[in-house]
Amino acid sequence: MLNNENKIERILEKRILRIENRIFKNKRVLFFLCSFFYVLFSHSQCAMCRAALESEEGGVQAQAINDGIVYLMVIPYVLVAAAAYAIYRIKFAKKKEEM
């Protein structure tokens, strides 16, 4: 009786592992597709920016827009770094008080 139960348990474990592997593979495929389509849509530009950049030949305005994009991109990183540093200081201040 125990031998049959062990066989059934092993069969069920194998089936569960196969199902989990399929789910994992499906998640990877879904992640890849979402990442791929995100990249496709990220190369767009608004009509006003495109018209402003194409009308000027000197490239000064294009450089200004690129600088603005970099400025806007850096702000979230600085905020996250400041929050991480504050959390780090609070965490280690508690450890020093406990000792």
mmCIF file of N, CA and C in Angstrom:
data_model
loop_
_atom_site.group_PDB
_atom_site.id
_atom_site.type_symbol
_atom_site.label_atom_id
_atom_site.label_comp_id
_atom_site.label_asym_id
_atom_site.label_seq_id
_atom_site.Cartn_x
_atom_site.Cartn_y
_atom_site.Cartn_z
ATOM 1 N N MET A 1 0.808 -1.191 0.000
ATOM 2 C CA MET A 1 0.000 0.000 0.000
ATOM 3 C C MET A 1 0.853 1.257 0.000
ATOM 4 N N LEU A 2 1.909 1.256 0.830
ATOM 5 C CA LEU A 2 2.786 2.416 0.889
ATOM 6 C C LEU A 2 3.551 2.596 -0.418
ATOM 7 N N ASN A 3 3.876 1.492 -1.055
ATOM 8 C CA ASN A 3 4.605 1.554 -2.313
ATOM 9 C C ASN A 3 3.770 2.250 -3.390
ATOM 10 N N ASN A 4 2.486 1.923 -3.452
ATOM 11 C CA ASN A 4 1.585 2.560 -4.412
ATOM 12 C C ASN A 4 1.421 4.036 -4.098
ATOM 13 N N GLU A 5 1.324 4.380 -2.837
ATOM 14 C CA GLU A 5 1.184 5.784 -2.448
ATOM 15 C C GLU A 5 2.440 6.568 -2.810
ATOM 16 N N ASN A 6 3.594 5.964 -2.618
ATOM 17 C CA ASN A 6 4.851 6.630 -2.988
ATOM 18 C C ASN A 6 4.923 6.862 -4.501
ATOM 19 N N LYS A 7 4.474 5.872 -5.266
ATOM 20 C CA LYS A 7 4.472 6.033 -6.718
ATOM 21 C C LYS A 7 3.535 7.157 -7.129
ATOM 22 N N ILE A 8 2.370 7.185 -6.530
ATOM 23 C CA ILE A 8 1.400 8.234 -6.851
ATOM 24 C C ILE A 8 1.959 9.608 -6.475
ATOM 25 N N GLU A 9 2.594 9.698 -5.326
ATOM 26 C CA GLU A 9 3.192 10.959 -4.900
ATOM 27 C C GLU A 9 4.283 11.409 -5.874
ATOM 28 N N ARG A 10 5.122 10.485 -6.304
ATOM 29 C CA ARG A 10 6.187 10.827 -7.255
ATOM 30 C C ARG A 10 5.606 11.284 -8.588
ATOM 31 N N ILE A 11 4.557 10.606 -9.043
ATOM 32 C CA ILE A 11 3.914 10.986 -10.302
ATOM 33 C C ILE A 11 3.321 12.386 -10.182
ATOM 34 N N LEU A 12 2.659 12.650 -9.061
ATOM 35 C CA LEU A 12 2.072 13.976 -8.853
ATOM 36 C C LEU A 12 3.145 15.055 -8.756
ATOM 37 N N GLU A 13 4.251 14.754 -8.102
ATOM 38 C CA GLU A 13 5.350 15.719 -7.997
ATOM 39 C C GLU A 13 5.930 16.033 -9.371
ATOM 40 N N LYS A 14 6.070 14.999 -10.198
ATOM 41 C CA LYS A 14 6.592 15.222 -11.549
ATOM 42 C C LYS A 14 5.642 16.089 -12.360
ATOM 43 N N ARG A 15 4.345 15.839 -12.242
ATOM 44 C CA ARG A 15 3.365 16.639 -12.973
ATOM 45 C C ARG A 15 3.390 18.085 -12.502
ATOM 46 N N ILE A 16 3.487 18.272 -11.214
ATOM 47 C CA ILE A 16 3.543 19.631 -10.666
ATOM 48 C C ILE A 16 4.788 20.357 -11.172
ATOM 49 N N LEU A 17 5.921 19.659 -11.207
ATOM 50 C CA LEU A 17 7.149 20.273 -11.716
ATOM 51 C C LEU A 17 7.016 20.653 -13.186
ATOM 52 N N ARG A 18 6.385 19.788 -13.975
ATOM 53 C CA ARG A 18 6.182 20.104 -15.385
ATOM 54 C C ARG A 18 5.300 21.330 -15.558
ATOM 55 N N ILE A 19 4.243 21.407 -14.763
ATOM 56 C CA ILE A 19 3.341 22.566 -14.835
ATOM 57 C C ILE A 19 4.083 23.835 -14.423
ATOM 58 N N GLU A 20 4.873 23.753 -13.354
ATOM 59 C CA GLU A 20 5.631 24.917 -12.909
ATOM 60 C C GLU A 20 6.639 25.353 -13.969
ATOM 61 N N ASN A 21 7.274 24.395 -14.637
ATOM 62 C CA ASN A 21 8.214 24.735 -15.702
ATOM 63 C C ASN A 21 7.518 25.429 -16.859
ATOM 64 N N ARG A 22 6.321 24.955 -17.223
ATOM 65 C CA ARG A 22 5.564 25.605 -18.293
ATOM 66 C C ARG A 22 5.190 27.025 -17.917
ATOM 67 N N ILE A 23 4.756 27.218 -16.679
ATOM 68 C CA ILE A 23 4.394 28.551 -16.222
ATOM 69 C C ILE A 23 5.607 29.466 -16.269
ATOM 70 N N PHE A 24 6.764 28.970 -15.829
ATOM 71 C CA PHE A 24 7.993 29.765 -15.845
ATOM 72 C C PHE A 24 8.367 30.143 -17.279
ATOM 73 N N LYS A 25 8.252 29.202 -18.198
ATOM 74 C CA LYS A 25 8.572 29.478 -19.599
ATOM 75 C C LYS A 25 7.606 30.511 -20.172
ATOM 76 N N ASN A 26 6.329 30.394 -19.837
ATOM 77 C CA ASN A 26 5.344 31.356 -20.322
ATOM 78 C C ASN A 26 5.631 32.751 -19.775
ATOM 79 N N LYS A 27 6.067 32.831 -18.534
ATOM 80 C CA LYS A 27 6.397 34.136 -17.956
ATOM 81 C C LYS A 27 7.591 34.750 -18.674
ATOM 82 N N ARG A 28 8.580 33.935 -18.998
ATOM 83 C CA ARG A 28 9.750 34.448 -19.717
ATOM 84 C C ARG A 28 9.352 34.965 -21.096
ATOM 85 N N VAL A 29 8.501 34.223 -21.795
ATOM 86 C CA VAL A 29 8.064 34.643 -23.123
ATOM 87 C C VAL A 29 7.270 35.948 -23.014
ATOM 88 N N LEU A 30 6.389 36.027 -22.049
ATOM 89 C CA LEU A 30 5.596 37.236 -21.856
ATOM 90 C C LEU A 30 6.494 38.430 -21.524
ATOM 91 N N PHE A 31 7.485 38.223 -20.667
ATOM 92 C CA PHE A 31 8.417 39.294 -20.319
ATOM 93 C C PHE A 31 9.183 39.757 -21.555
ATOM 94 N N PHE A 32 9.647 38.807 -22.367
ATOM 95 C CA PHE A 32 10.380 39.154 -23.580
ATOM 96 C C PHE A 32 9.504 39.960 -24.531
ATOM 97 N N LEU A 33 8.264 39.515 -24.735
ATOM 98 C CA LEU A 33 7.376 40.232 -25.650
ATOM 99 C C LEU A 33 7.071 41.640 -25.153
ATOM 100 N N CYS A 34 6.800 41.766 -23.857
ATOM 101 C CA CYS A 34 6.525 43.093 -23.298
ATOM 102 C C CYS A 34 7.744 44.003 -23.428
ATOM 103 N N SER A 35 8.910 43.473 -23.164
ATOM 104 C CA SER A 35 10.134 44.264 -23.297
ATOM 105 C C SER A 35 10.370 44.674 -24.742
ATOM 106 N N PHE A 36 10.114 43.764 -25.662
ATOM 107 C CA PHE A 36 10.323 44.046 -27.078
ATOM 108 C C PHE A 36 9.390 45.155 -27.550
ATOM 109 N N PHE A 37 8.093 45.053 -27.217
ATOM 110 C CA PHE A 37 7.154 46.071 -27.664
ATOM 111 C C PHE A 37 7.371 47.401 -26.947
ATOM 112 N N TYR A 38 7.860 47.363 -25.722
ATOM 113 C CA TYR A 38 8.166 48.606 -25.024
ATOM 114 C C TYR A 38 9.275 49.348 -25.753
ATOM 115 N N VAL A 39 10.283 48.628 -26.209
ATOM 116 C CA VAL A 39 11.389 49.257 -26.929
ATOM 117 C C VAL A 39 10.896 49.815 -28.254
ATOM 118 N N LEU A 40 9.997 49.116 -28.914
ATOM 119 C CA LEU A 40 9.490 49.614 -30.190
ATOM 120 C C LEU A 40 8.772 50.945 -30.028
ATOM 121 N N PHE A 41 8.013 51.102 -28.960
ATOM 122 C CA PHE A 41 7.246 52.319 -28.768
ATOM 123 C C PHE A 41 8.060 53.438 -28.124
ATOM 124 N N SER A 42 9.215 53.145 -27.594
ATOM 125 C CA SER A 42 9.980 54.161 -26.888
ATOM 126 C C SER A 42 10.781 55.071 -27.815
ATOM 127 N N HIS A 43 10.825 54.769 -29.106
ATOM 128 C CA HIS A 43 11.574 55.600 -30.038
ATOM 129 C C HIS A 43 10.710 56.691 -30.665
ATOM 130 N N SER A 44 9.552 56.911 -30.155
ATOM 131 C CA SER A 44 8.671 57.921 -30.732
ATOM 132 C C SER A 44 9.016 59.292 -30.169
ATOM 133 N N GLN A 45 8.517 60.313 -30.838
ATOM 134 C CA GLN A 45 8.773 61.683 -30.428
ATOM 135 C C GLN A 45 7.514 62.481 -30.715
ATOM 136 N N CYS A 46 7.232 63.458 -29.851
ATOM 137 C CA CYS A 46 6.012 64.241 -30.073
ATOM 138 C C CYS A 46 6.181 65.110 -31.319
ATOM 139 N N ALA A 47 5.073 65.497 -31.900
ATOM 140 C CA ALA A 47 5.098 66.258 -33.151
ATOM 141 C C ALA A 47 5.734 67.631 -32.971
ATOM 142 N N MET A 48 5.485 68.273 -31.838
ATOM 143 C CA MET A 48 6.048 69.608 -31.602
ATOM 144 C C MET A 48 7.569 69.544 -31.486
ATOM 145 N N CYS A 49 8.083 68.559 -30.768
ATOM 146 C CA CYS A 49 9.542 68.429 -30.624
ATOM 147 C C CYS A 49 10.185 68.128 -31.970
ATOM 148 N N ARG A 50 9.570 67.250 -32.727
ATOM 149 C CA ARG A 50 10.127 66.893 -34.028
ATOM 150 C C ARG A 50 10.160 68.100 -34.956
ATOM 151 N N ALA A 51 9.077 68.872 -34.972
ATOM 152 C CA ALA A 51 9.033 70.053 -35.835
ATOM 153 C C ALA A 51 10.075 71.076 -35.401
ATOM 154 N N ALA A 52 10.248 71.263 -34.108
ATOM 155 C CA ALA A 52 11.227 72.237 -33.617
ATOM 156 C C ALA A 52 12.644 71.797 -33.940
ATOM 157 N N LEU A 53 12.912 70.520 -33.841
ATOM 158 C CA LEU A 53 14.271 70.032 -34.095
ATOM 159 C C LEU A 53 14.600 69.986 -35.585
ATOM 160 N N GLU A 54 13.618 69.716 -36.415
ATOM 161 C CA GLU A 54 13.877 69.629 -37.845
ATOM 162 C C GLU A 54 13.986 70.998 -38.495
ATOM 163 N N SER A 55 13.372 72.026 -37.892
ATOM 164 C CA SER A 55 13.375 73.347 -38.506
ATOM 165 C C SER A 55 14.704 74.068 -38.304
ATOM 166 N N GLU A 56 15.431 73.761 -37.254
ATOM 167 C CA GLU A 56 16.677 74.472 -36.971
ATOM 168 C C GLU A 56 17.866 73.697 -37.528
ATOM 169 N N GLU A 57 18.783 74.425 -38.153
ATOM 170 C CA GLU A 57 19.935 73.770 -38.756
ATOM 171 C C GLU A 57 21.169 73.810 -37.867
ATOM 172 N N GLY A 58 21.226 74.711 -36.905
ATOM 173 C CA GLY A 58 22.411 74.874 -36.076
ATOM 174 C C GLY A 58 22.602 73.760 -35.065
ATOM 175 N N GLY A 59 21.542 73.140 -34.611
ATOM 176 C CA GLY A 59 21.636 72.056 -33.648
ATOM 177 C C GLY A 59 21.658 72.516 -32.209
ATOM 178 N N VAL A 60 21.531 73.830 -31.983
ATOM 179 C CA VAL A 60 21.559 74.347 -30.608
ATOM 180 C C VAL A 60 20.314 73.891 -29.855
ATOM 181 N N GLN A 61 19.188 73.977 -30.505
ATOM 182 C CA GLN A 61 17.941 73.580 -29.849
ATOM 183 C C GLN A 61 17.915 72.067 -29.598
ATOM 184 N N ALA A 62 18.459 71.299 -30.506
ATOM 185 C CA ALA A 62 18.515 69.846 -30.310
ATOM 186 C C ALA A 62 19.376 69.515 -29.101
ATOM 187 N N GLN A 63 20.493 70.208 -28.949
ATOM 188 C CA GLN A 63 21.360 69.990 -27.790
ATOM 189 C C GLN A 63 20.649 70.386 -26.504
ATOM 190 N N ALA A 64 19.880 71.466 -26.552
ATOM 191 C CA ALA A 64 19.141 71.911 -25.368
ATOM 192 C C ALA A 64 18.086 70.885 -24.972
ATOM 193 N N ILE A 65 17.412 70.313 -25.946
ATOM 194 C CA ILE A 65 16.397 69.297 -25.646
ATOM 195 C C ILE A 65 17.070 68.052 -25.076
ATOM 196 N N ASN A 66 18.210 67.657 -25.610
ATOM 197 C CA ASN A 66 18.935 66.505 -25.079
ATOM 198 C C ASN A 66 19.387 66.753 -23.641
ATOM 199 N N ASP A 67 19.854 67.967 -23.354
ATOM 200 C CA ASP A 67 20.247 68.303 -21.982
ATOM 201 C C ASP A 67 19.056 68.250 -21.039
ATOM 202 N N GLY A 68 17.905 68.714 -21.511
ATOM 203 C CA GLY A 68 16.697 68.661 -20.693
ATOM 204 C C GLY A 68 16.269 67.238 -20.392
ATOM 205 N N ILE A 69 16.408 66.364 -21.371
ATOM 206 C CA ILE A 69 16.056 64.956 -21.170
ATOM 207 C C ILE A 69 16.971 64.330 -20.132
ATOM 208 N N VAL A 70 18.270 64.620 -20.228
ATOM 209 C CA VAL A 70 19.216 64.082 -19.247
ATOM 210 C C VAL A 70 18.906 64.622 -17.857
ATOM 211 N N TYR A 71 18.577 65.906 -17.763
ATOM 212 C CA TYR A 71 18.223 66.514 -16.479
ATOM 213 C C TYR A 71 17.010 65.824 -15.868
ATOM 214 N N LEU A 72 15.978 65.599 -16.678
ATOM 215 C CA LEU A 72 14.776 64.937 -16.189
ATOM 216 C C LEU A 72 15.038 63.478 -15.822
ATOM 217 N N MET A 73 15.986 62.854 -16.500
ATOM 218 C CA MET A 73 16.301 61.458 -16.222
ATOM 219 C C MET A 73 17.071 61.314 -14.905
ATOM 220 N N VAL A 74 17.913 62.282 -14.557
ATOM 221 C CA VAL A 74 18.782 62.176 -13.387
ATOM 222 C C VAL A 74 18.012 62.385 -12.083
ATOM 223 N N ILE A 75 16.998 63.217 -12.092
ATOM 224 C CA ILE A 75 16.280 63.565 -10.855
ATOM 225 C C ILE A 75 15.740 62.343 -10.115
ATOM 226 N N PRO A 76 15.058 61.397 -10.755
ATOM 227 C CA PRO A 76 14.575 60.235 -9.994
ATOM 228 C C PRO A 76 15.703 59.412 -9.370
ATOM 229 N N TYR A 77 16.820 59.290 -10.062
ATOM 230 C CA TYR A 77 17.952 58.545 -9.507
ATOM 231 C C TYR A 77 18.513 59.224 -8.267
ATOM 232 N N VAL A 78 18.600 60.540 -8.294
ATOM 233 C CA VAL A 78 19.100 61.273 -7.131
ATOM 234 C C VAL A 78 18.141 61.109 -5.949
ATOM 235 N N LEU A 79 16.842 61.179 -6.209
ATOM 236 C CA LEU A 79 15.857 61.010 -5.137
ATOM 237 C C LEU A 79 15.908 59.608 -4.533
ATOM 238 N N VAL A 80 16.025 58.595 -5.369
ATOM 239 C CA VAL A 80 16.100 57.221 -4.870
ATOM 240 C C VAL A 80 17.387 57.011 -4.082
ATOM 241 N N ALA A 81 18.491 57.584 -4.559
ATOM 242 C CA ALA A 81 19.758 57.451 -3.839
ATOM 243 C C ALA A 81 19.688 58.140 -2.476
ATOM 244 N N ALA A 82 19.048 59.297 -2.409
ATOM 245 C CA ALA A 82 18.909 60.008 -1.130
ATOM 246 C C ALA A 82 18.044 59.200 -0.162
ATOM 247 N N ALA A 83 16.968 58.620 -0.658
ATOM 248 C CA ALA A 83 16.104 57.803 0.196
ATOM 249 C C ALA A 83 16.850 56.557 0.681
ATOM 250 N N ALA A 84 17.611 55.936 -0.194
ATOM 251 C CA ALA A 84 18.378 54.745 0.200
ATOM 252 C C ALA A 84 19.421 55.102 1.254
ATOM 253 N N TYR A 85 20.071 56.232 1.118
ATOM 254 C CA TYR A 85 21.071 56.668 2.092
ATOM 255 C C TYR A 85 20.415 56.947 3.449
ATOM 256 N N ALA A 86 19.236 57.585 3.416
ATOM 257 C CA ALA A 86 18.523 57.863 4.673
ATOM 258 C C ALA A 86 18.122 56.560 5.360
ATOM 259 N N ILE A 87 17.636 55.603 4.617
ATOM 260 C CA ILE A 87 17.252 54.308 5.183
ATOM 261 C C ILE A 87 18.482 53.595 5.739
ATOM 262 N N TYR A 88 19.581 53.666 5.024
ATOM 263 C CA TYR A 88 20.833 53.055 5.472
ATOM 264 C C TYR A 88 21.276 53.652 6.805
ATOM 265 N N ARG A 89 21.227 54.965 6.920
ATOM 266 C CA ARG A 89 21.647 55.620 8.169
ATOM 267 C C ARG A 89 20.724 55.259 9.328
ATOM 268 N N ILE A 90 19.422 55.213 9.068
ATOM 269 C CA ILE A 90 18.463 54.872 10.131
ATOM 270 C C ILE A 90 18.686 53.430 10.581
ATOM 271 N N LYS A 91 18.900 52.528 9.638
ATOM 272 C CA LYS A 91 19.069 51.113 9.967
ATOM 273 C C LYS A 91 20.315 50.893 10.824
ATOM 274 N N PHE A 92 21.417 51.499 10.440
ATOM 275 C CA PHE A 92 22.657 51.292 11.197
ATOM 276 C C PHE A 92 22.699 52.098 12.481
ATOM 277 N N ALA A 93 21.928 53.158 12.583
ATOM 278 C CA ALA A 93 21.839 53.886 13.848
ATOM 279 C C ALA A 93 21.135 53.019 14.899
ATOM 280 N N LYS A 94 20.129 52.275 14.483
ATOM 281 C CA LYS A 94 19.433 51.367 15.407
ATOM 282 C C LYS A 94 20.348 50.242 15.841
ATOM 283 N N LYS A 95 21.160 49.725 14.945
ATOM 284 C CA LYS A 95 22.078 48.639 15.311
ATOM 285 C C LYS A 95 23.121 49.126 16.331
ATOM 286 N N LYS A 96 23.603 50.343 16.189
ATOM 287 C CA LYS A 96 24.578 50.872 17.123
ATOM 288 C C LYS A 96 23.955 51.102 18.486
ATOM 289 N N GLU A 97 22.692 51.501 18.520
ATOM 290 C CA GLU A 97 22.000 51.709 19.809
ATOM 291 C C GLU A 97 21.787 50.398 20.526
ATOM 292 N N GLU A 98 21.548 49.326 19.791
ATOM 293 C CA GLU A 98 21.302 48.014 20.404
ATOM 294 C C GLU A 98 22.567 47.453 21.037
ATOM 295 N N MET A 99 23.730 47.795 20.517
ATOM 296 C CA MET A 99 24.984 47.244 21.035
ATOM 297 C C MET A 99 25.347 47.937 22.272
#
